[in-house]
Structure formats: structure tokens, C-alpha cells
């Protein structure tokens, strides 16, 4: 059973920063692509950022130049550095990974981010 465990969420004032981490039980090089999604109450889950096995990154428009996604293969950890946070960034942040073999999707339980105005 592949597990993804998020950490690093919390309460922060607008303009502040947080760093989220996602630690996996499977080696990162066995994931074709990994990403972060977020879900606010009564809203659909939204893709935030992703990083491929080749370290190519992409971001949703609203977080470009503020968020940075990275991966540390040696630690089996993917991270999301979030700067200049806004109240609209609040939500449950979920880690996702798509495996190379079988292209299966794996999800973590999420970590809550709350940005106060």
C-alpha cells in the first residue's frame, strides 16, 4: 500500500509563508508526476502545481511567482513553498502522485492551510 503523508499546514496571516511537505512510502523516481491540489469548503478540488520525473514544473495561474514546487528524491519528499499567501489560498492541500507502472493515482489525507486577512 503506497502512502503519501502531508505536513506543514497551519494558520498564517496574509502575506506570510508556509512550506508543505509530502513524504511517500514509494521512491519518488517511481512516480511519473507528483502534484498538489487544494480544496476549499463548498468548492471543487483545484490543481495547484505539479512536477514531473524530469523536474519540469507547472503552476495554476493564481499561484505563479508565489509558490514553488520541488522534490528531493533522496528523502522521498516533495515540497511546496508558499509565499505571499492570500486568504483565497486557504483550503485542504492534498498531495497526489501518479505512478510510472500502471499509472495509478495516489492521494494523501491532506494538510489544512488557513490564511487570515
mmCIF file of C-alpha atoms in Angstrom:
data_model
loop_
_atom_site.group_PDB
_atom_site.id
_atom_site.type_symbol
_atom_site.label_atom_id
_atom_site.label_comp_id
_atom_site.label_asym_id
_atom_site.label_seq_id
_atom_site.Cartn_x
_atom_site.Cartn_y
_atom_site.Cartn_z
ATOM 1 C CA UNK A 1 0.000 0.000 0.000
ATOM 2 C CA UNK A 2 1.561 3.268 -1.150
ATOM 3 C CA UNK A 3 1.167 6.080 1.358
ATOM 4 C CA UNK A 4 1.523 9.820 0.909
ATOM 5 C CA UNK A 5 1.663 11.898 4.086
ATOM 6 C CA UNK A 6 1.396 15.677 4.040
ATOM 7 C CA UNK A 7 2.668 18.038 6.714
ATOM 8 C CA UNK A 8 3.395 21.709 7.222
ATOM 9 C CA UNK A 9 -0.042 23.275 7.120
ATOM 10 C CA UNK A 10 -1.242 25.805 9.647
ATOM 11 C CA UNK A 11 -2.648 29.242 10.296
ATOM 12 C CA UNK A 12 -0.792 32.226 8.872
ATOM 13 C CA UNK A 13 -1.556 35.882 8.241
ATOM 14 C CA UNK A 14 -1.923 37.220 4.735
ATOM 15 C CA UNK A 15 1.497 37.904 3.266
ATOM 16 C CA UNK A 16 3.105 35.121 5.254
ATOM 17 C CA UNK A 17 4.714 31.871 4.158
ATOM 18 C CA UNK A 18 4.309 28.168 4.717
ATOM 19 C CA UNK A 19 6.188 25.137 3.449
ATOM 20 C CA UNK A 20 4.236 21.966 2.830
ATOM 21 C CA UNK A 21 5.861 18.559 2.559
ATOM 22 C CA UNK A 22 4.646 15.254 1.174
ATOM 23 C CA UNK A 23 6.561 12.157 2.186
ATOM 24 C CA UNK A 24 5.932 8.945 0.270
ATOM 25 C CA UNK A 25 6.373 5.273 1.074
ATOM 26 C CA UNK A 26 7.381 4.644 -2.532
ATOM 27 C CA UNK A 27 10.516 6.064 -4.122
ATOM 28 C CA UNK A 28 9.888 9.365 -5.869
ATOM 29 C CA UNK A 29 11.518 8.102 -9.053
ATOM 30 C CA UNK A 30 8.652 5.604 -9.298
ATOM 31 C CA UNK A 31 6.212 8.472 -9.738
ATOM 32 C CA UNK A 32 5.801 9.841 -13.242
ATOM 33 C CA UNK A 33 4.308 13.039 -11.888
ATOM 34 C CA UNK A 34 3.517 14.484 -8.487
ATOM 35 C CA UNK A 35 1.374 17.427 -7.604
ATOM 36 C CA UNK A 36 -0.524 19.485 -5.077
ATOM 37 C CA UNK A 37 -4.222 20.134 -5.109
ATOM 38 C CA UNK A 38 -6.375 22.145 -2.758
ATOM 39 C CA UNK A 39 -9.985 22.078 -1.750
ATOM 40 C CA UNK A 40 -11.852 24.881 -0.047
ATOM 41 C CA UNK A 41 -15.215 24.324 1.658
ATOM 42 C CA UNK A 42 -18.060 24.022 -0.851
ATOM 43 C CA UNK A 43 -15.652 24.318 -3.779
ATOM 44 C CA UNK A 44 -14.288 21.792 -6.237
ATOM 45 C CA UNK A 45 -10.822 20.385 -5.811
ATOM 46 C CA UNK A 46 -8.340 22.602 -7.644
ATOM 47 C CA UNK A 47 -4.973 21.698 -9.115
ATOM 48 C CA UNK A 48 -2.217 23.941 -7.723
ATOM 49 C CA UNK A 49 1.147 22.731 -9.011
ATOM 50 C CA UNK A 50 2.918 19.681 -10.334
ATOM 51 C CA UNK A 51 6.400 18.366 -11.017
ATOM 52 C CA UNK A 52 7.393 15.581 -13.371
ATOM 53 C CA UNK A 53 10.018 12.888 -13.024
ATOM 54 C CA UNK A 54 12.235 15.122 -15.113
ATOM 55 C CA UNK A 55 11.642 18.022 -12.676
ATOM 56 C CA UNK A 56 9.530 20.033 -15.087
ATOM 57 C CA UNK A 57 7.202 22.220 -13.023
ATOM 58 C CA UNK A 58 3.865 23.844 -13.747
ATOM 59 C CA UNK A 59 1.508 26.031 -11.729
ATOM 60 C CA UNK A 60 -2.007 27.278 -11.813
ATOM 61 C CA UNK A 61 -2.057 30.937 -12.784
ATOM 62 C CA UNK A 62 -3.121 32.260 -9.389
ATOM 63 C CA UNK A 63 -0.019 30.927 -7.605
ATOM 64 C CA UNK A 64 2.670 31.606 -10.211
ATOM 65 C CA UNK A 65 5.607 33.594 -8.820
ATOM 66 C CA UNK A 66 4.421 32.899 -5.266
ATOM 67 C CA UNK A 67 4.589 29.098 -4.914
ATOM 68 C CA UNK A 68 7.491 26.782 -5.718
ATOM 69 C CA UNK A 69 7.199 23.018 -6.025
ATOM 70 C CA UNK A 70 10.255 20.820 -5.599
ATOM 71 C CA UNK A 71 11.241 17.223 -4.989
ATOM 72 C CA UNK A 72 14.021 15.563 -3.028
ATOM 73 C CA UNK A 73 14.406 12.032 -4.343
ATOM 74 C CA UNK A 74 16.865 11.081 -1.609
ATOM 75 C CA UNK A 75 14.278 11.867 1.077
ATOM 76 C CA UNK A 76 11.229 10.669 -0.864
ATOM 77 C CA UNK A 77 9.743 14.085 -0.236
ATOM 78 C CA UNK A 78 8.004 16.628 -2.390
ATOM 79 C CA UNK A 79 7.548 20.170 -1.105
ATOM 80 C CA UNK A 80 5.531 23.275 -1.836
ATOM 81 C CA UNK A 81 6.976 26.588 -0.697
ATOM 82 C CA UNK A 82 4.162 29.106 -0.459
ATOM 83 C CA UNK A 83 4.988 32.799 -0.155
ATOM 84 C CA UNK A 84 2.859 35.946 -0.120
ATOM 85 C CA UNK A 85 -0.122 33.910 0.972
ATOM 86 C CA UNK A 86 -3.606 35.268 0.430
ATOM 87 C CA UNK A 87 -6.894 34.353 2.149
ATOM 88 C CA UNK A 88 -8.047 32.727 -1.086
ATOM 89 C CA UNK A 89 -5.158 30.254 -0.774
ATOM 90 C CA UNK A 90 -6.890 28.694 2.233
ATOM 91 C CA UNK A 91 -8.001 25.094 1.963
ATOM 92 C CA UNK A 92 -7.090 21.482 2.455
ATOM 93 C CA UNK A 93 -3.903 20.820 0.497
ATOM 94 C CA UNK A 94 -3.571 17.317 -0.869
ATOM 95 C CA UNK A 95 -0.543 15.549 -2.262
ATOM 96 C CA UNK A 96 -1.005 13.444 -5.388
ATOM 97 C CA UNK A 97 1.261 11.052 -7.212
ATOM 98 C CA UNK A 98 0.850 9.181 -10.486
ATOM 99 C CA UNK A 99 2.912 6.008 -10.608
ATOM 100 C CA UNK A 100 5.102 5.085 -13.570
ATOM 101 C CA UNK A 101 3.903 1.483 -13.513
ATOM 102 C CA UNK A 102 0.206 1.175 -14.127
ATOM 103 C CA UNK A 103 -0.280 4.953 -13.976
ATOM 104 C CA UNK A 104 -2.154 4.667 -10.709
ATOM 105 C CA UNK A 105 -3.194 7.746 -8.767
ATOM 106 C CA UNK A 106 -2.324 8.032 -5.091
ATOM 107 C CA UNK A 107 -3.557 10.666 -2.644
ATOM 108 C CA UNK A 108 -2.638 11.798 0.821
ATOM 109 C CA UNK A 109 -5.116 12.788 3.525
ATOM 110 C CA UNK A 110 -4.280 16.484 3.252
ATOM 111 C CA UNK A 111 -2.977 19.263 5.447
ATOM 112 C CA UNK A 112 -5.036 22.344 6.279
ATOM 113 C CA UNK A 113 -3.861 25.812 5.320
ATOM 114 C CA UNK A 114 -5.695 28.828 6.688
ATOM 115 C CA UNK A 115 -4.704 32.355 5.709
ATOM 116 C CA UNK A 116 -6.259 35.131 7.756
ATOM 117 C CA UNK A 117 -6.792 38.623 6.371
#
